[in-house]
């Protein structure tokens, strides 16, 4: 069923080696600025490639705690209406207690964090960006009420020279 003059099948085989190049997946850390009124400070770990549904989770160890990035599609919580919140397979968060609470003092501050190691997933090469990130914690203005009470008295003049016997 072809228009060839002659078609010859050769039964030779040849082995070919296909070499895979190593693709790097990087995980980086970011910080969300906040203020003293917030009870927590948020840090987010982000991968350059997603954790597939069939692969194990990625655990990012930081100086302030661990961040878990669940495989894509994994239920990680519920929203206010009771609907499932599912992992995007790329990000995970860590909330730490805000070390600078609301007060009457002028004292803005910063909180530092960095990745110490990373494990999990099914990546050819998983590389952490270990740069330090900074969360700026802004000061809040807390008004202070001051009450001054005064007592009215009759004015009295004291002659120092006469009163203390130096006259």
Coordinates of C-alpha atoms in Angstrom, one line a residue:
X1 CA 0.0 0.0 0.0
X2 CA 2.9 2.3 -0.7
X3 CA 4.5 3.8 -3.8
X4 CA 8.0 2.6 -3.1
X5 CA 9.9 0.6 -5.7
X6 CA 11.6 -1.5 -3.0
X7 CA 11.3 -1.4 0.8
X8 CA 13.8 -3.4 2.7
X9 CA 13.6 -4.0 6.4
X10 CA 16.9 -4.2 8.1
X11 CA 17.0 -6.0 11.4
X12 CA 19.9 -4.2 12.9
X13 CA 19.7 -2.6 16.3
X14 CA 21.8 0.0 18.0
X15 CA 22.1 1.1 21.6
X16 CA 21.9 4.8 22.3
X17 CA 22.7 6.4 25.6
X18 CA 20.6 9.4 26.6
X19 CA 22.2 11.4 29.4
X20 CA 19.9 13.5 31.6
X21 CA 21.2 16.9 32.6
X22 CA 20.7 17.8 36.3
X23 CA 18.0 20.3 36.7
X24 CA 18.3 22.4 39.8
X25 CA 15.2 23.4 41.9
X26 CA 15.9 26.3 44.3
X27 CA 14.1 27.1 47.5
X28 CA 14.2 30.7 48.7
X29 CA 12.8 32.5 51.8
X30 CA 11.0 35.8 52.0
X31 CA 9.6 37.8 54.9
X32 CA 6.4 39.9 55.2
X33 CA 6.8 43.2 57.0
X34 CA 4.3 43.8 59.8
X35 CA 3.8 46.1 62.9
X36 CA 3.8 45.7 66.6
X37 CA 0.0 45.2 66.7
X38 CA 0.3 41.9 64.8
X39 CA 0.8 38.9 66.9
X40 CA 2.9 37.0 64.4
X41 CA 5.6 37.5 61.7
X42 CA 5.2 35.6 58.4
X43 CA 8.0 33.9 56.5
X44 CA 7.4 32.1 53.1
X45 CA 9.5 29.4 51.5
X46 CA 9.1 29.2 47.7
X47 CA 10.3 26.5 45.3
X48 CA 11.2 27.2 41.6
X49 CA 9.4 23.9 40.7
X50 CA 6.4 22.3 42.3
X51 CA 6.3 19.2 44.5
X52 CA 4.2 16.8 42.4
X53 CA 1.2 15.1 43.9
X54 CA 2.9 11.7 43.9
X55 CA 6.2 13.0 45.6
X56 CA 7.0 13.4 49.2
X57 CA 6.7 16.8 50.9
X58 CA 9.6 19.3 51.2
X59 CA 10.8 20.4 54.6
X60 CA 12.7 23.7 54.8
X61 CA 14.6 24.1 58.0
X62 CA 15.2 27.7 59.0
X63 CA 16.8 29.4 62.0
X64 CA 13.3 30.2 63.4
X65 CA 11.5 26.9 62.6
X66 CA 10.5 24.5 59.9
X67 CA 8.4 25.2 56.8
X68 CA 6.6 22.3 55.1
X69 CA 5.7 22.5 51.4
X70 CA 3.1 19.8 50.7
X71 CA 2.7 18.1 47.3
X72 CA 0.4 19.9 44.9
X73 CA -3.3 19.2 45.6
X74 CA -2.8 18.1 49.2
X75 CA -5.5 19.5 51.6
X76 CA -3.6 21.8 54.1
X77 CA -6.6 23.4 55.9
X78 CA -10.1 24.8 55.7
X79 CA -11.2 28.4 54.8
X80 CA -13.9 30.3 56.8
X81 CA -16.7 28.6 54.9
X82 CA -15.3 25.1 55.5
X83 CA -13.9 24.6 52.0
X84 CA -10.7 22.8 51.5
X85 CA -7.5 24.8 51.1
X86 CA -5.1 22.9 48.9
X87 CA -1.3 23.2 48.5
X88 CA 0.0 24.8 45.3
X89 CA 3.1 22.6 45.7
X90 CA 5.4 25.6 45.6
X91 CA 5.0 27.6 48.8
X92 CA 4.8 27.0 52.5
X93 CA 4.7 29.4 55.4
X94 CA 6.0 29.8 58.9
X95 CA 4.4 32.1 61.5
X96 CA 6.5 33.0 64.5
X97 CA 5.5 35.1 67.5
X98 CA 6.1 38.8 67.1
X99 CA 8.9 39.6 69.5
X100 CA 7.9 43.3 69.5
X101 CA 4.5 43.8 71.0
X102 CA 2.4 46.9 71.0
X103 CA 3.5 49.4 73.7
X104 CA 4.0 53.1 74.5
X105 CA 7.7 53.1 73.5
X106 CA 9.2 54.2 70.2
X107 CA 10.8 50.9 69.3
X108 CA 10.5 49.6 65.7
X109 CA 12.5 46.5 65.2
X110 CA 13.5 43.7 62.7
X111 CA 13.4 39.9 62.8
X112 CA 16.0 37.9 60.8
X113 CA 15.7 34.4 59.4
X114 CA 17.5 32.2 56.9
X115 CA 17.3 28.6 55.5
X116 CA 19.7 26.2 57.2
X117 CA 18.9 23.1 55.2
X118 CA 16.2 21.5 53.0
X119 CA 15.0 17.9 52.4
X120 CA 12.3 15.9 50.6
X121 CA 10.6 16.1 47.3
X122 CA 11.8 14.2 44.3
X123 CA 14.1 16.7 42.7
X124 CA 17.3 16.0 40.8
X125 CA 19.0 18.7 42.8
X126 CA 17.3 20.8 45.6
X127 CA 19.4 23.8 46.5
X128 CA 18.5 26.3 49.3
X129 CA 19.2 30.0 49.0
X130 CA 20.7 30.7 52.4
X131 CA 20.6 34.5 52.2
X132 CA 19.2 36.1 55.4
X133 CA 15.8 37.8 55.0
X134 CA 14.5 40.6 57.2
X135 CA 11.0 41.3 58.4
X136 CA 10.6 44.9 59.4
X137 CA 8.3 45.4 62.4
X138 CA 7.0 48.9 62.4
X139 CA 6.2 50.8 65.6
X140 CA 2.6 51.7 66.4
X141 CA 1.5 54.9 67.9
X142 CA -0.2 54.4 71.2
X143 CA -1.8 57.5 72.6
X144 CA -1.2 58.3 76.2
X145 CA -3.8 60.1 78.2
X146 CA -2.4 62.5 80.8
X147 CA -4.6 64.0 83.5
X148 CA -3.4 67.1 85.4
X149 CA -5.1 68.1 88.6
X150 CA -4.5 71.5 90.1
X151 CA -5.5 72.7 93.5
X152 CA -6.2 76.5 93.8
X153 CA -4.4 78.1 96.8
X154 CA -4.0 81.6 98.0
X155 CA -0.7 83.1 97.0
X156 CA 1.9 83.6 99.7
X157 CA 5.1 85.6 99.4
X158 CA 8.0 84.5 101.5
X159 CA 10.8 86.9 102.2
X160 CA 13.9 84.6 102.3
X161 CA 16.1 87.1 104.1
X162 CA 13.6 87.7 106.9
X163 CA 12.3 84.1 107.1
X164 CA 15.8 82.5 107.6
X165 CA 17.3 85.2 109.8
X166 CA 19.7 86.8 107.4
X167 CA 18.3 90.3 107.6

